[in-house]
Amino acid sequence: MTILDGKNLAAKIRGEVAVKTAAYAAEGKRQPCLAVILVGEDPASQIYVRNKHNDCVTTGIKSLMNTLSAETTEEELLSLIDRLNDDDSVDGILVQLPLPRHLNETKVTERIRADKDVDAFSAYNVGKITLGRDAFKPCTPYGVMRLLEEYNIDVKGKECVVVGRSNIVGKPMALLLLAAGGTVTVCHTKTADLSFHTRRADILIAAAGRADLITGDMVKEGAVIVDVGMNRKDGVLCGDVDYAACAEKASYITPVPGGVGPMTRAMLLENTITAYNNHLK
Ligand code: GUN
């Protein structure tokens, strides 16, 4: 069994991004720039946003942090997005989710200009991915694909089972696996016999958000297991997969933490660099 080390690969990718930004500076080009918007004081979101900011700073990407109060009106938030959309020195815009309840997430994320939508949450970018066209890829599924590639795990012709159908992970994950030639099944809370499907998986992606959902008896011998879950069990971070039991059967498996999470952050940097290069053209 081999551990899919997302922490190590993410560090390598950050190093590559830093080399690129140093080269841009040496060529006298402007700095790539990511604008992050956080509304309210959700503690988990505050940590995510701080990590994203630190990633930018350490890789030579300019980080424009916009921290707004929980009482911010939709009009105020949309007008900030408009300003950042119109600012030619800003390459990527990310609104941290979830938003406070009085703000419409769809309306807000759709307001970000498609060429700055580094989260790839907009209908336009998701539509392009669905059509198999070149577009920003959502950071978590993109990170999973990059991790599989790094370990030379070929998706073509494989039975891929995705557990979870969220807009951020499950659905785009299925689309990327499909584009890579996988035979894809998407399972979810209404799936009648989950283990029937998971046991067939050559590549199993657990993204349901439920601790210990995937037990050892639910996976095939030699399967590649990717755990996207981020759950708290007795205050400890854990994924959707019973790691100890599943690691015994897996050929490859991601740990939590240190698997998919760091890759998500690294892919945000990659998308920002892509946006920057598109803007310089
Ligand atoms: N909240 C949880 N995950 C994410 C993410 O990837 N992007 C944004 N913007 N918000 C999130």
JSON list of N, CA and C and ligand atoms in Angstrom, two decimals, residues 45 48 52 94-98 119 121 139-140 168 264, ligand 1:
[
{"chain": "A", "resi": 45, "resn": "SER", "atom": "N", "xyz": [-13.97, 29.01, 8.43]},
{"chain": "A", "resi": 45, "resn": "SER", "atom": "CA", "xyz": [-13.68, 29.84, 7.26]},
{"chain": "A", "resi": 45, "resn": "SER", "atom": "C", "xyz": [-12.50, 30.77, 7.54]},
{"chain": "A", "resi": 48, "resn": "TYR", "atom": "N", "xyz": [-9.42, 28.70, 6.99]},
{"chain": "A", "resi": 48, "resn": "TYR", "atom": "CA", "xyz": [-9.20, 28.43, 5.56]},
{"chain": "A", "resi": 48, "resn": "TYR", "atom": "C", "xyz": [-8.64, 29.65, 4.86]},
{"chain": "A", "resi": 52, "resn": "LYS", "atom": "N", "xyz": [-5.04, 30.31, 2.97]},
{"chain": "A", "resi": 52, "resn": "LYS", "atom": "CA", "xyz": [-4.94, 30.74, 1.57]},
{"chain": "A", "resi": 52, "resn": "LYS", "atom": "C", "xyz": [-4.07, 31.98, 1.46]},
{"chain": "A", "resi": 94, "resn": "LEU", "atom": "N", "xyz": [-12.08, 35.12, -4.93]},
{"chain": "A", "resi": 94, "resn": "LEU", "atom": "CA", "xyz": [-12.68, 33.98, -4.23]},
{"chain": "A", "resi": 94, "resn": "LEU", "atom": "C", "xyz": [-13.53, 34.49, -3.08]},
{"chain": "A", "resi": 95, "resn": "VAL", "atom": "N", "xyz": [-14.79, 34.10, -3.06]},
{"chain": "A", "resi": 95, "resn": "VAL", "atom": "CA", "xyz": [-15.66, 34.41, -1.92]},
{"chain": "A", "resi": 95, "resn": "VAL", "atom": "C", "xyz": [-15.76, 33.16, -1.08]},
{"chain": "A", "resi": 96, "resn": "GLN", "atom": "N", "xyz": [-15.28, 33.23, 0.14]},
{"chain": "A", "resi": 96, "resn": "GLN", "atom": "CA", "xyz": [-15.28, 32.04, 1.00]},
{"chain": "A", "resi": 96, "resn": "GLN", "atom": "C", "xyz": [-16.72, 31.66, 1.36]},
{"chain": "A", "resi": 97, "resn": "LEU", "atom": "N", "xyz": [-17.04, 30.39, 1.21]},
{"chain": "A", "resi": 97, "resn": "LEU", "atom": "CA", "xyz": [-18.36, 29.88, 1.56]},
{"chain": "A", "resi": 97, "resn": "LEU", "atom": "C", "xyz": [-18.26, 29.06, 2.85]},
{"chain": "A", "resi": 98, "resn": "PRO", "atom": "N", "xyz": [-19.28, 28.93, 3.64]},
{"chain": "A", "resi": 98, "resn": "PRO", "atom": "CA", "xyz": [-20.63, 29.45, 3.43]},
{"chain": "A", "resi": 98, "resn": "PRO", "atom": "C", "xyz": [-20.72, 30.95, 3.76]},
{"chain": "A", "resi": 119, "resn": "ASP", "atom": "N", "xyz": [-12.18, 29.64, -8.22]},
{"chain": "A", "resi": 119, "resn": "ASP", "atom": "CA", "xyz": [-12.84, 28.53, -7.53]},
{"chain": "A", "resi": 119, "resn": "ASP", "atom": "C", "xyz": [-13.59, 27.63, -8.52]},
{"chain": "A", "resi": 121, "resn": "PHE", "atom": "N", "xyz": [-16.71, 27.93, -9.52]},
{"chain": "A", "resi": 121, "resn": "PHE", "atom": "CA", "xyz": [-18.05, 27.62, -9.02]},
{"chain": "A", "resi": 121, "resn": "PHE", "atom": "C", "xyz": [-19.15, 28.13, -9.95]},
{"chain": "A", "resi": 139, "resn": "CYS", "atom": "N", "xyz": [-11.07, 23.47, -7.32]},
{"chain": "A", "resi": 139, "resn": "CYS", "atom": "CA", "xyz": [-9.75, 23.15, -6.73]},
{"chain": "A", "resi": 139, "resn": "CYS", "atom": "C", "xyz": [-9.66, 21.75, -6.12]},
{"chain": "A", "resi": 140, "resn": "THR", "atom": "N", "xyz": [-10.72, 21.29, -5.45]},
{"chain": "A", "resi": 140, "resn": "THR", "atom": "CA", "xyz": [-10.61, 19.98, -4.80]},
{"chain": "A", "resi": 140, "resn": "THR", "atom": "C", "xyz": [-10.56, 18.83, -5.82]},
{"chain": "A", "resi": 168, "resn": "ILE", "atom": "N", "xyz": [-19.48, 21.44, -5.21]},
{"chain": "A", "resi": 168, "resn": "ILE", "atom": "CA", "xyz": [-18.06, 21.79, -5.08]},
{"chain": "A", "resi": 168, "resn": "ILE", "atom": "C", "xyz": [-17.17, 20.58, -5.34]},
{"chain": "A", "resi": 264, "resn": "THR", "atom": "N", "xyz": [-6.03, 20.92, -2.46]},
{"chain": "A", "resi": 264, "resn": "THR", "atom": "CA", "xyz": [-7.05, 21.92, -2.80]},
{"chain": "A", "resi": 264, "resn": "THR", "atom": "C", "xyz": [-6.43, 23.32, -2.77]},
{"chain": "B", "resi": 1, "resn": "GUN", "atom": "N1", "xyz": [-15.75, 26.62, 1.54]},
{"chain": "B", "resi": 1, "resn": "GUN", "atom": "C1", "xyz": [-15.36, 25.33, 1.66]},
{"chain": "B", "resi": 1, "resn": "GUN", "atom": "N2", "xyz": [-14.57, 24.99, 0.63]},
{"chain": "B", "resi": 1, "resn": "GUN", "atom": "C2", "xyz": [-14.45, 26.07, -0.15]},
{"chain": "B", "resi": 1, "resn": "GUN", "atom": "C3", "xyz": [-13.76, 26.35, -1.36]},
{"chain": "B", "resi": 1, "resn": "GUN", "atom": "O1", "xyz": [-13.07, 25.51, -1.94]},
{"chain": "B", "resi": 1, "resn": "GUN", "atom": "N3", "xyz": [-13.89, 27.60, -1.84]},
{"chain": "B", "resi": 1, "resn": "GUN", "atom": "C4", "xyz": [-14.65, 28.55, -1.24]},
{"chain": "B", "resi": 1, "resn": "GUN", "atom": "N4", "xyz": [-14.74, 29.74, -1.80]},
{"chain": "B", "resi": 1, "resn": "GUN", "atom": "N5", "xyz": [-15.31, 28.33, -0.12]},
{"chain": "B", "resi": 1, "resn": "GUN", "atom": "C5", "xyz": [-15.20, 27.10, 0.41]}
]
